[in-house]
mmCIF file of C-alpha atoms and ligand atoms in Angstrom:
data_model
loop_
_atom_site.group_PDB
_atom_site.id
_atom_site.type_symbol
_atom_site.label_atom_id
_atom_site.label_comp_id
_atom_site.label_asym_id
_atom_site.label_seq_id
_atom_site.Cartn_x
_atom_site.Cartn_y
_atom_site.Cartn_z
ATOM 1 C CA MET A 1 97.698 133.175 66.309
ATOM 2 C CA SER A 2 101.172 132.627 67.715
ATOM 3 C CA ALA A 3 102.079 129.598 69.844
ATOM 4 C CA VAL A 4 101.281 129.728 73.574
ATOM 5 C CA THR A 5 102.897 127.723 76.372
ATOM 6 C CA ALA A 6 101.578 127.414 79.931
ATOM 7 C CA SER A 7 102.508 125.278 82.897
ATOM 8 C CA ALA A 8 101.310 124.155 86.310
ATOM 9 C CA PRO A 9 103.346 122.773 89.225
ATOM 10 C CA GLY A 10 102.988 119.546 91.180
ATOM 11 C CA LYS A 11 101.616 119.712 94.708
ATOM 12 C CA ILE A 12 102.104 118.025 98.038
ATOM 13 C CA ILE A 13 99.750 117.894 101.008
ATOM 14 C CA LEU A 14 101.516 118.911 104.235
ATOM 15 C CA PHE A 15 98.652 118.312 106.671
ATOM 16 C CA GLY A 16 95.030 117.258 106.737
ATOM 17 C CA GLU A 17 94.478 114.668 103.967
ATOM 18 C CA HIS A 18 91.406 112.474 104.401
ATOM 19 C CA ALA A 19 90.020 114.680 107.192
ATOM 20 C CA VAL A 20 89.610 117.363 104.496
ATOM 21 C CA VAL A 21 87.008 115.167 102.789
ATOM 22 C CA TYR A 22 84.924 115.490 106.015
ATOM 23 C CA GLY A 23 85.099 119.269 106.306
ATOM 24 C CA GLU A 24 88.363 119.768 108.204
ATOM 25 C CA PRO A 25 91.092 122.030 106.774
ATOM 26 C CA ALA A 26 94.165 120.811 104.883
ATOM 27 C CA LEU A 27 97.427 122.538 103.989
ATOM 28 C CA ALA A 28 99.109 121.938 100.657
ATOM 29 C CA VAL A 29 101.930 123.598 98.760
ATOM 30 C CA PRO A 30 103.041 123.662 95.131
ATOM 31 C CA VAL A 31 106.163 121.730 94.143
ATOM 32 C CA PHE A 32 107.777 123.739 91.342
ATOM 33 C CA LYS A 33 110.592 121.260 90.743
ATOM 34 C CA VAL A 34 108.123 119.131 88.820
ATOM 35 C CA GLN A 35 105.782 120.685 86.251
ATOM 36 C CA ALA A 36 103.198 119.950 83.585
ATOM 37 C CA THR A 37 103.542 122.047 80.431
ATOM 38 C CA ALA A 38 101.230 122.510 77.463
ATOM 39 C CA THR A 39 101.949 124.256 74.177
ATOM 40 C CA VAL A 40 99.344 125.198 71.554
ATOM 41 C CA HIS A 41 100.011 126.214 67.979
ATOM 42 C CA LYS A 42 97.942 126.728 64.867
ATOM 43 C CA GLY A 43 96.774 123.587 63.035
ATOM 44 C CA MET A 44 95.582 122.900 59.508
ATOM 45 C CA PRO A 45 92.132 124.216 58.463
ATOM 46 C CA GLY A 46 89.383 121.701 59.240
ATOM 47 C CA GLU A 47 91.657 119.564 61.409
ATOM 48 C CA GLY A 48 90.059 120.482 64.734
ATOM 49 C CA LEU A 49 91.909 120.298 68.028
ATOM 50 C CA ILE A 50 94.599 117.623 68.293
ATOM 51 C CA ILE A 51 96.211 116.859 71.657
ATOM 52 C CA ASP A 52 99.524 115.007 71.826
ATOM 53 C CA ALA A 53 100.158 113.617 75.319
ATOM 54 C CA VAL A 54 103.862 113.023 74.790
ATOM 55 C CA ASP A 55 104.601 111.007 77.958
ATOM 56 C CA LEU A 56 101.685 108.677 77.318
ATOM 57 C CA ASN A 57 102.473 108.380 73.622
ATOM 58 C CA LEU A 58 98.859 109.250 72.963
ATOM 59 C CA ARG A 59 97.236 111.409 70.279
ATOM 60 C CA LEU A 60 93.696 112.561 71.028
ATOM 61 C CA SER A 61 91.053 114.496 69.142
ATOM 62 C CA LEU A 62 87.984 116.197 70.596
ATOM 63 C CA ALA A 63 85.773 113.604 68.924
ATOM 64 C CA GLN A 64 87.097 111.098 71.455
ATOM 65 C CA ALA A 65 85.204 110.149 74.588
ATOM 66 C CA ALA A 66 85.060 112.719 77.356
ATOM 67 C CA THR A 67 86.151 110.018 79.809
ATOM 68 C CA GLU A 68 89.627 110.894 78.523
ATOM 69 C CA ALA A 69 90.736 113.562 81.027
ATOM 70 C CA LEU A 70 92.527 115.754 78.482
ATOM 71 C CA VAL A 71 89.577 115.669 76.069
ATOM 72 C CA LEU A 72 87.209 116.566 78.905
ATOM 73 C CA THR A 73 89.476 119.444 79.962
ATOM 74 C CA ALA A 74 89.555 120.893 76.447
ATOM 75 C CA ARG A 75 85.783 120.567 76.051
ATOM 76 C CA LEU A 76 85.136 122.212 79.408
ATOM 77 C CA VAL A 77 87.382 125.143 78.470
ATOM 78 C CA LEU A 78 85.662 125.626 75.084
ATOM 79 C CA ASP A 79 82.186 125.427 76.681
ATOM 80 C CA HIS A 80 83.183 127.808 79.452
ATOM 81 C CA LEU A 81 84.492 130.358 76.943
ATOM 82 C CA GLY A 82 81.606 129.744 74.544
ATOM 83 C CA VAL A 83 83.932 129.384 71.548
ATOM 84 C CA PRO A 84 84.005 126.758 68.788
ATOM 85 C CA GLU A 85 86.699 124.103 68.508
ATOM 86 C CA PRO A 86 89.817 125.698 66.980
ATOM 87 C CA ASP A 87 92.093 124.107 64.384
ATOM 88 C CA ALA A 88 95.083 123.748 66.680
ATOM 89 C CA HIS A 89 97.738 121.327 67.901
ATOM 90 C CA MET A 90 98.446 120.916 71.595
ATOM 91 C CA THR A 91 101.455 119.153 73.070
ATOM 92 C CA VAL A 92 101.301 118.191 76.736
ATOM 93 C CA ARG A 93 104.299 117.021 78.782
ATOM 94 C CA SER A 94 104.878 116.439 82.461
ATOM 95 C CA THR A 95 107.773 115.733 84.790
ATOM 96 C CA ILE A 96 105.376 115.041 87.683
ATOM 97 C CA PRO A 97 105.397 111.341 88.682
ATOM 98 C CA MET A 98 101.938 109.878 88.100
ATOM 99 C CA ALA A 99 99.582 108.283 90.645
ATOM 100 C CA SER A 100 101.757 109.168 93.610
ATOM 101 C CA GLY A 101 99.992 112.049 95.339
ATOM 102 C CA LEU A 102 101.843 114.835 93.530
ATOM 103 C CA GLY A 103 98.785 116.103 91.697
ATOM 104 C CA SER A 104 99.946 115.087 88.233
ATOM 105 C CA GLY A 105 96.425 114.675 86.816
ATOM 106 C CA ALA A 106 95.300 118.078 88.059
ATOM 107 C CA ALA A 107 98.500 119.790 86.883
ATOM 108 C CA ILE A 108 98.270 118.325 83.374
ATOM 109 C CA SER A 109 94.653 119.492 83.069
ATOM 110 C CA ALA A 110 95.560 122.898 84.494
ATOM 111 C CA ALA A 111 98.431 123.387 82.041
ATOM 112 C CA LEU A 112 96.258 122.303 79.111
ATOM 113 C CA GLY A 113 93.307 124.481 80.156
ATOM 114 C CA ARG A 114 95.512 127.502 80.810
ATOM 115 C CA ALA A 115 97.369 127.198 77.492
ATOM 116 C CA LEU A 116 94.215 126.626 75.433
ATOM 117 C CA ALA A 117 92.301 129.548 76.969
ATOM 118 C CA SER A 118 95.279 131.910 76.517
ATOM 119 C CA TYR A 119 95.734 130.768 72.917
ATOM 120 C CA LEU A 120 92.069 131.608 72.288
ATOM 121 C CA GLY A 121 92.614 135.082 73.735
ATOM 122 C CA HIS A 122 90.714 134.517 76.998
ATOM 123 C CA PRO A 123 93.250 133.819 79.782
ATOM 124 C CA LEU A 124 91.595 132.185 82.784
ATOM 125 C CA GLU A 125 91.770 133.416 86.376
ATOM 126 C CA PRO A 126 93.065 130.773 88.826
ATOM 127 C CA ALA A 127 89.580 130.370 90.361
ATOM 128 C CA GLU A 128 87.955 129.772 86.952
ATOM 129 C CA LEU A 129 90.642 127.311 85.893
ATOM 130 C CA SER A 130 90.447 125.540 89.252
ATOM 131 C CA SER A 131 86.701 124.939 88.989
ATOM 132 C CA LEU A 132 87.108 123.464 85.481
ATOM 133 C CA VAL A 133 89.939 121.210 86.634
ATOM 134 C CA TYR A 134 87.793 120.129 89.595
ATOM 135 C CA GLU A 135 85.266 118.704 87.127
ATOM 136 C CA VAL A 136 88.070 116.667 85.534
ATOM 137 C CA GLU A 137 89.329 115.527 88.945
ATOM 138 C CA LYS A 138 85.971 113.847 89.519
ATOM 139 C CA LEU A 139 86.900 111.433 86.717
ATOM 140 C CA HIS A 140 89.981 110.290 88.630
ATOM 141 C CA HIS A 141 88.799 110.470 92.217
ATOM 142 C CA GLY A 142 85.004 110.271 92.335
ATOM 143 C CA THR A 143 84.546 112.674 95.260
ATOM 144 C CA PRO A 144 87.653 114.863 95.372
ATOM 145 C CA SER A 145 87.838 117.520 98.078
ATOM 146 C CA GLY A 146 89.160 120.020 95.513
ATOM 147 C CA ILE A 147 92.563 120.562 97.120
ATOM 148 C CA ASP A 148 94.658 119.334 94.165
ATOM 149 C CA ASN A 149 93.083 121.572 91.541
ATOM 150 C CA THR A 150 93.234 124.527 93.933
ATOM 151 C CA VAL A 151 96.953 124.285 94.684
ATOM 152 C CA VAL A 152 98.100 123.590 91.130
ATOM 153 C CA CYS A 153 95.911 126.339 89.613
ATOM 154 C CA TYR A 154 96.823 129.020 92.189
ATOM 155 C CA GLY A 155 100.458 127.862 92.394
ATOM 156 C CA GLN A 156 100.579 129.027 96.012
ATOM 157 C CA PRO A 157 100.458 127.477 99.475
ATOM 158 C CA VAL A 158 96.802 126.890 100.250
ATOM 159 C CA TYR A 159 94.772 126.427 103.425
ATOM 160 C CA PHE A 160 91.794 124.601 102.086
ATOM 161 C CA THR A 161 88.406 123.810 103.576
ATOM 162 C CA ARG A 162 85.909 122.063 101.368
ATOM 163 C CA GLY A 163 83.195 124.360 100.039
ATOM 164 C CA ASN A 164 85.026 127.569 101.013
ATOM 165 C CA ALA A 165 87.180 129.887 98.945
ATOM 166 C CA PRO A 166 90.811 128.742 99.333
ATOM 167 C CA GLN A 167 92.974 130.884 101.583
ATOM 168 C CA THR A 168 96.601 131.435 100.834
ATOM 169 C CA PHE A 169 98.927 132.038 103.747
ATOM 170 C CA GLN A 170 102.288 133.515 104.604
ATOM 171 C CA VAL A 171 105.282 131.175 104.839
ATOM 172 C CA SER A 172 107.449 133.198 107.247
ATOM 173 C CA ALA A 173 110.549 130.998 107.126
ATOM 174 C CA PRO A 174 111.501 128.545 104.358
ATOM 175 C CA LEU A 175 110.269 124.972 104.799
ATOM 176 C CA HIS A 176 112.778 122.354 103.703
ATOM 177 C CA LEU A 177 110.958 119.209 102.672
ATOM 178 C CA LEU A 178 112.001 115.846 101.360
ATOM 179 C CA ILE A 179 109.397 113.909 99.426
ATOM 180 C CA ALA A 180 110.029 110.178 99.003
ATOM 181 C CA ASP A 181 108.098 107.738 96.860
ATOM 182 C CA THR A 182 107.387 104.166 98.006
ATOM 183 C CA GLY A 183 107.016 103.245 94.318
ATOM 184 C CA ILE A 184 103.684 101.644 95.139
ATOM 185 C CA ALA A 185 100.878 102.999 92.987
ATOM 186 C CA SER A 186 97.859 103.565 95.161
ATOM 187 C CA PRO A 187 94.729 105.099 93.679
ATOM 188 C CA THR A 188 93.372 107.850 95.916
ATOM 189 C CA ARG A 189 89.836 106.753 95.131
ATOM 190 C CA ALA A 190 90.445 103.360 96.794
ATOM 191 C CA SER A 191 91.837 104.759 100.045
ATOM 192 C CA VAL A 192 89.145 107.465 100.213
ATOM 193 C CA ASN A 193 86.480 104.772 99.757
ATOM 194 C CA ALA A 194 88.056 102.539 102.417
ATOM 195 C CA VAL A 195 88.024 105.418 104.923
ATOM 196 C CA ARG A 196 84.409 106.162 104.019
ATOM 197 C CA GLU A 197 83.360 102.552 104.637
ATOM 198 C CA ALA A 198 85.150 102.503 107.987
ATOM 199 C CA TRP A 199 83.550 105.848 108.953
ATOM 200 C CA GLU A 200 80.128 104.482 108.072
ATOM 201 C CA GLN A 201 80.735 101.563 110.487
ATOM 202 C CA ASP A 202 81.878 103.754 113.375
ATOM 203 C CA ARG A 203 81.156 107.431 112.823
ATOM 204 C CA GLN A 204 81.985 108.551 116.345
ATOM 205 C CA THR A 205 85.545 107.206 116.394
ATOM 206 C CA TYR A 206 86.315 108.428 112.901
ATOM 207 C CA ALA A 207 84.802 111.876 113.452
ATOM 208 C CA ALA A 208 87.041 112.230 116.529
ATOM 209 C CA ILE A 209 90.138 111.351 114.460
ATOM 210 C CA PHE A 210 89.147 113.842 111.746
ATOM 211 C CA ARG A 211 88.735 116.558 114.408
ATOM 212 C CA GLN A 212 92.196 115.821 115.830
ATOM 213 C CA ILE A 213 93.731 116.040 112.366
ATOM 214 C CA GLY A 214 91.871 119.322 111.782
ATOM 215 C CA GLU A 215 93.282 120.728 115.013
ATOM 216 C CA ILE A 216 96.829 119.697 114.031
ATOM 217 C CA THR A 217 96.355 121.396 110.650
ATOM 218 C CA ARG A 218 95.215 124.654 112.277
ATOM 219 C CA GLN A 219 98.228 124.582 114.618
ATOM 220 C CA ALA A 220 100.532 123.872 111.670
ATOM 221 C CA ARG A 221 99.194 126.898 109.807
ATOM 222 C CA SER A 222 99.934 129.196 112.776
ATOM 223 C CA ALA A 223 103.421 127.670 113.152
ATOM 224 C CA ILE A 224 104.165 128.290 109.453
ATOM 225 C CA GLU A 225 102.763 131.835 109.556
ATOM 226 C CA SER A 226 104.657 132.765 112.696
ATOM 227 C CA GLY A 227 107.891 131.075 111.588
ATOM 228 C CA HIS A 228 107.863 128.682 114.599
ATOM 229 C CA LEU A 229 109.166 125.823 112.488
ATOM 230 C CA ALA A 230 110.349 123.752 115.445
ATOM 231 C CA GLU A 231 106.676 122.929 116.103
ATOM 232 C CA LEU A 232 106.047 121.628 112.606
ATOM 233 C CA GLY A 233 108.004 118.370 112.618
ATOM 234 C CA PRO A 234 106.288 117.033 115.758
ATOM 235 C CA LEU A 235 102.906 118.091 114.316
ATOM 236 C CA MET A 236 103.667 116.084 111.170
ATOM 237 C CA THR A 237 104.521 113.010 113.173
ATOM 238 C CA ARG A 238 101.294 113.409 115.207
ATOM 239 C CA ASN A 239 99.306 113.756 112.002
ATOM 240 C CA GLN A 240 100.873 110.486 110.812
ATOM 241 C CA HIS A 241 99.770 108.777 114.028
ATOM 242 C CA TYR A 242 96.134 109.629 113.230
ATOM 243 C CA LEU A 243 96.529 108.661 109.568
ATOM 244 C CA ALA A 244 97.746 105.249 110.740
ATOM 245 C CA GLN A 245 94.575 105.007 112.868
ATOM 246 C CA LEU A 246 92.579 105.639 109.681
ATOM 247 C CA ASP A 247 94.456 102.629 108.271
ATOM 248 C CA VAL A 248 95.858 104.533 105.291
ATOM 249 C CA SER A 249 99.535 104.012 106.090
ATOM 250 C CA SER A 250 101.414 100.906 104.922
ATOM 251 C CA PRO A 251 104.553 98.978 105.921
ATOM 252 C CA GLU A 252 106.505 100.706 103.129
ATOM 253 C CA LEU A 253 105.375 104.188 104.189
ATOM 254 C CA ASP A 254 106.087 103.332 107.838
ATOM 255 C CA ALA A 255 109.600 102.180 106.898
ATOM 256 C CA LEU A 256 110.360 105.459 105.093
ATOM 257 C CA ILE A 257 108.905 107.556 107.907
ATOM 258 C CA ARG A 258 110.954 105.668 110.508
ATOM 259 C CA ALA A 259 114.134 105.945 108.426
ATOM 260 C CA ALA A 260 113.674 109.701 107.972
ATOM 261 C CA ILE A 261 113.198 110.302 111.687
ATOM 262 C CA LEU A 262 116.132 108.071 112.668
ATOM 263 C CA ALA A 263 118.328 109.954 110.180
ATOM 264 C CA GLY A 264 117.459 113.268 111.812
ATOM 265 C CA ALA A 265 114.276 114.581 110.159
ATOM 266 C CA GLU A 266 112.180 116.883 112.373
ATOM 267 C CA GLY A 267 109.026 114.949 111.559
ATOM 268 C CA ALA A 268 107.473 112.857 108.807
ATOM 269 C CA LYS A 269 104.163 111.570 107.520
ATOM 270 C CA LEU A 270 102.527 110.055 104.483
ATOM 271 C CA SER A 271 101.139 112.555 102.002
ATOM 272 C CA GLY A 272 97.982 112.216 99.916
ATOM 273 C CA GLY A 273 95.749 109.187 99.780
ATOM 274 C CA GLY A 274 98.286 106.850 101.454
ATOM 275 C CA ARG A 275 98.671 103.032 101.301
ATOM 276 C CA GLY A 276 101.529 103.746 98.900
ATOM 277 C CA GLY A 277 102.576 106.853 97.031
ATOM 278 C CA ASN A 278 104.668 109.464 98.801
ATOM 279 C CA MET A 279 105.718 110.497 102.261
ATOM 280 C CA ILE A 280 107.191 113.844 103.309
ATOM 281 C CA ALA A 281 109.746 114.766 105.912
ATOM 282 C CA MET A 282 110.593 118.171 107.423
ATOM 283 C CA VAL A 283 114.342 118.491 107.456
ATOM 284 C CA VAL A 284 116.773 121.203 108.551
ATOM 285 C CA PRO A 285 118.973 122.115 105.561
ATOM 286 C CA ASP A 286 122.223 120.591 106.816
ATOM 287 C CA ARG A 287 120.594 117.174 107.318
ATOM 288 C CA VAL A 288 119.013 116.922 103.859
ATOM 289 C CA GLY A 289 121.827 114.711 102.472
ATOM 290 C CA GLN A 290 121.780 112.212 105.331
ATOM 291 C CA VAL A 291 117.969 111.945 105.427
ATOM 292 C CA GLU A 292 117.814 111.573 101.644
ATOM 293 C CA SER A 293 120.286 108.687 101.644
ATOM 294 C CA ALA A 294 118.484 107.007 104.554
ATOM 295 C CA LEU A 295 115.231 107.230 102.568
ATOM 296 C CA ARG A 296 116.892 105.643 99.545
ATOM 297 C CA GLN A 297 118.309 102.841 101.685
ATOM 298 C CA ALA A 298 114.874 102.251 103.198
ATOM 299 C CA GLY A 299 113.395 101.649 99.750
ATOM 300 C CA ALA A 300 112.425 105.053 98.300
ATOM 301 C CA VAL A 301 112.358 104.798 94.510
ATOM 302 C CA ARG A 302 112.565 108.578 94.121
ATOM 303 C CA THR A 303 113.244 111.545 96.375
ATOM 304 C CA ILE A 304 112.511 115.203 95.698
ATOM 305 C CA TYR A 305 113.987 117.987 97.815
ATOM 306 C CA THR A 306 111.855 121.106 97.740
ATOM 307 C CA VAL A 307 111.969 124.396 99.613
ATOM 308 C CA VAL A 308 108.713 126.253 100.209
ATOM 309 C CA SER A 309 109.200 129.955 100.825
HETATM 310 O O1 PMV B 401 96.446 111.443 96.736
HETATM 311 P P1 PMV B 401 96.266 112.911 96.549
HETATM 312 O O2 PMV B 401 97.510 113.701 96.701
HETATM 313 O O3 PMV B 401 95.462 113.269 95.347
HETATM 314 O O4 PMV B 401 95.463 113.452 97.792
HETATM 315 C C1 PMV B 401 94.277 112.911 98.222
HETATM 316 C C2 PMV B 401 93.837 113.687 99.412
HETATM 317 C C3 PMV B 401 92.605 113.134 100.074
HETATM 318 O O5 PMV B 401 92.318 113.998 101.167
HETATM 319 C C4 PMV B 401 92.864 111.732 100.621
HETATM 320 C C5 PMV B 401 91.408 113.083 99.128
HETATM 321 C C6 PMV B 401 90.903 114.446 98.704
HETATM 322 O O6 PMV B 401 90.130 114.479 97.730
HETATM 323 O O7 PMV B 401 91.218 115.457 99.351
#
């Protein structure tokens, strides 16, 4: 069998995080500037499957515990295809920053699963791959909504509602986005649990916030589909207002959001679990430079400029 390489992009949530866990829609898009890539080639007879996670300086074999995400991914793929463990070497690399809301865990699993299945002669459909990666996501997040695996496996903008087939949608005019990282690692599981505890204390207030976020997300989808981009920035900033009410923003995120708006962004919000990680800003193309430098000055450790079209 000849060597096979497959990849999966990063992702960013544009609207609807947290509320999506409670049944409201969310919008997310792939970020192709950062990618996870996996290559498989033939190994020595009797060696089994070896996985080299280059960035983590880690070598894994299938005999290792399935709490290791890459081992679990490979086992799920083999079980799903009903094939025995091959003698093969896999190399997995990623340029997606980890633990910052860019879907790195899901993308690495997706690239590995896609490459392994293709190598074995059974390429996976995005929906099949996505449901396998969802099982792996549970290791990281506990109760993931499923948005990360969906976006990275389909590699398309996704309008996602928990429990329903993902819908892709038309992006009528290019969206220019700046993503900026606070540099603060913030596990999604912790912020999702904090919101759950708060919701359990006061369901009425929290349900009302989730509904508002859901409404903003629906409006954002129509604005993107109809090309009315002027509406999007203000919708982002309104979404951020409700995320702050859920107590998932942070002083560092607030500082970046403020800096982006003052430097001329159309709107800005945190993205993902919050309390650290990344924020995003909608920017018209000729202001990208000034907003990017304002974000750096306000403490961003990394910025990514991406165009969704
Ligand atoms: O931190 P991320 O990018 O994995 O996004 C988490 C999004 C949440 O809505 C907070 C949780 C989820 O599972 O959808």
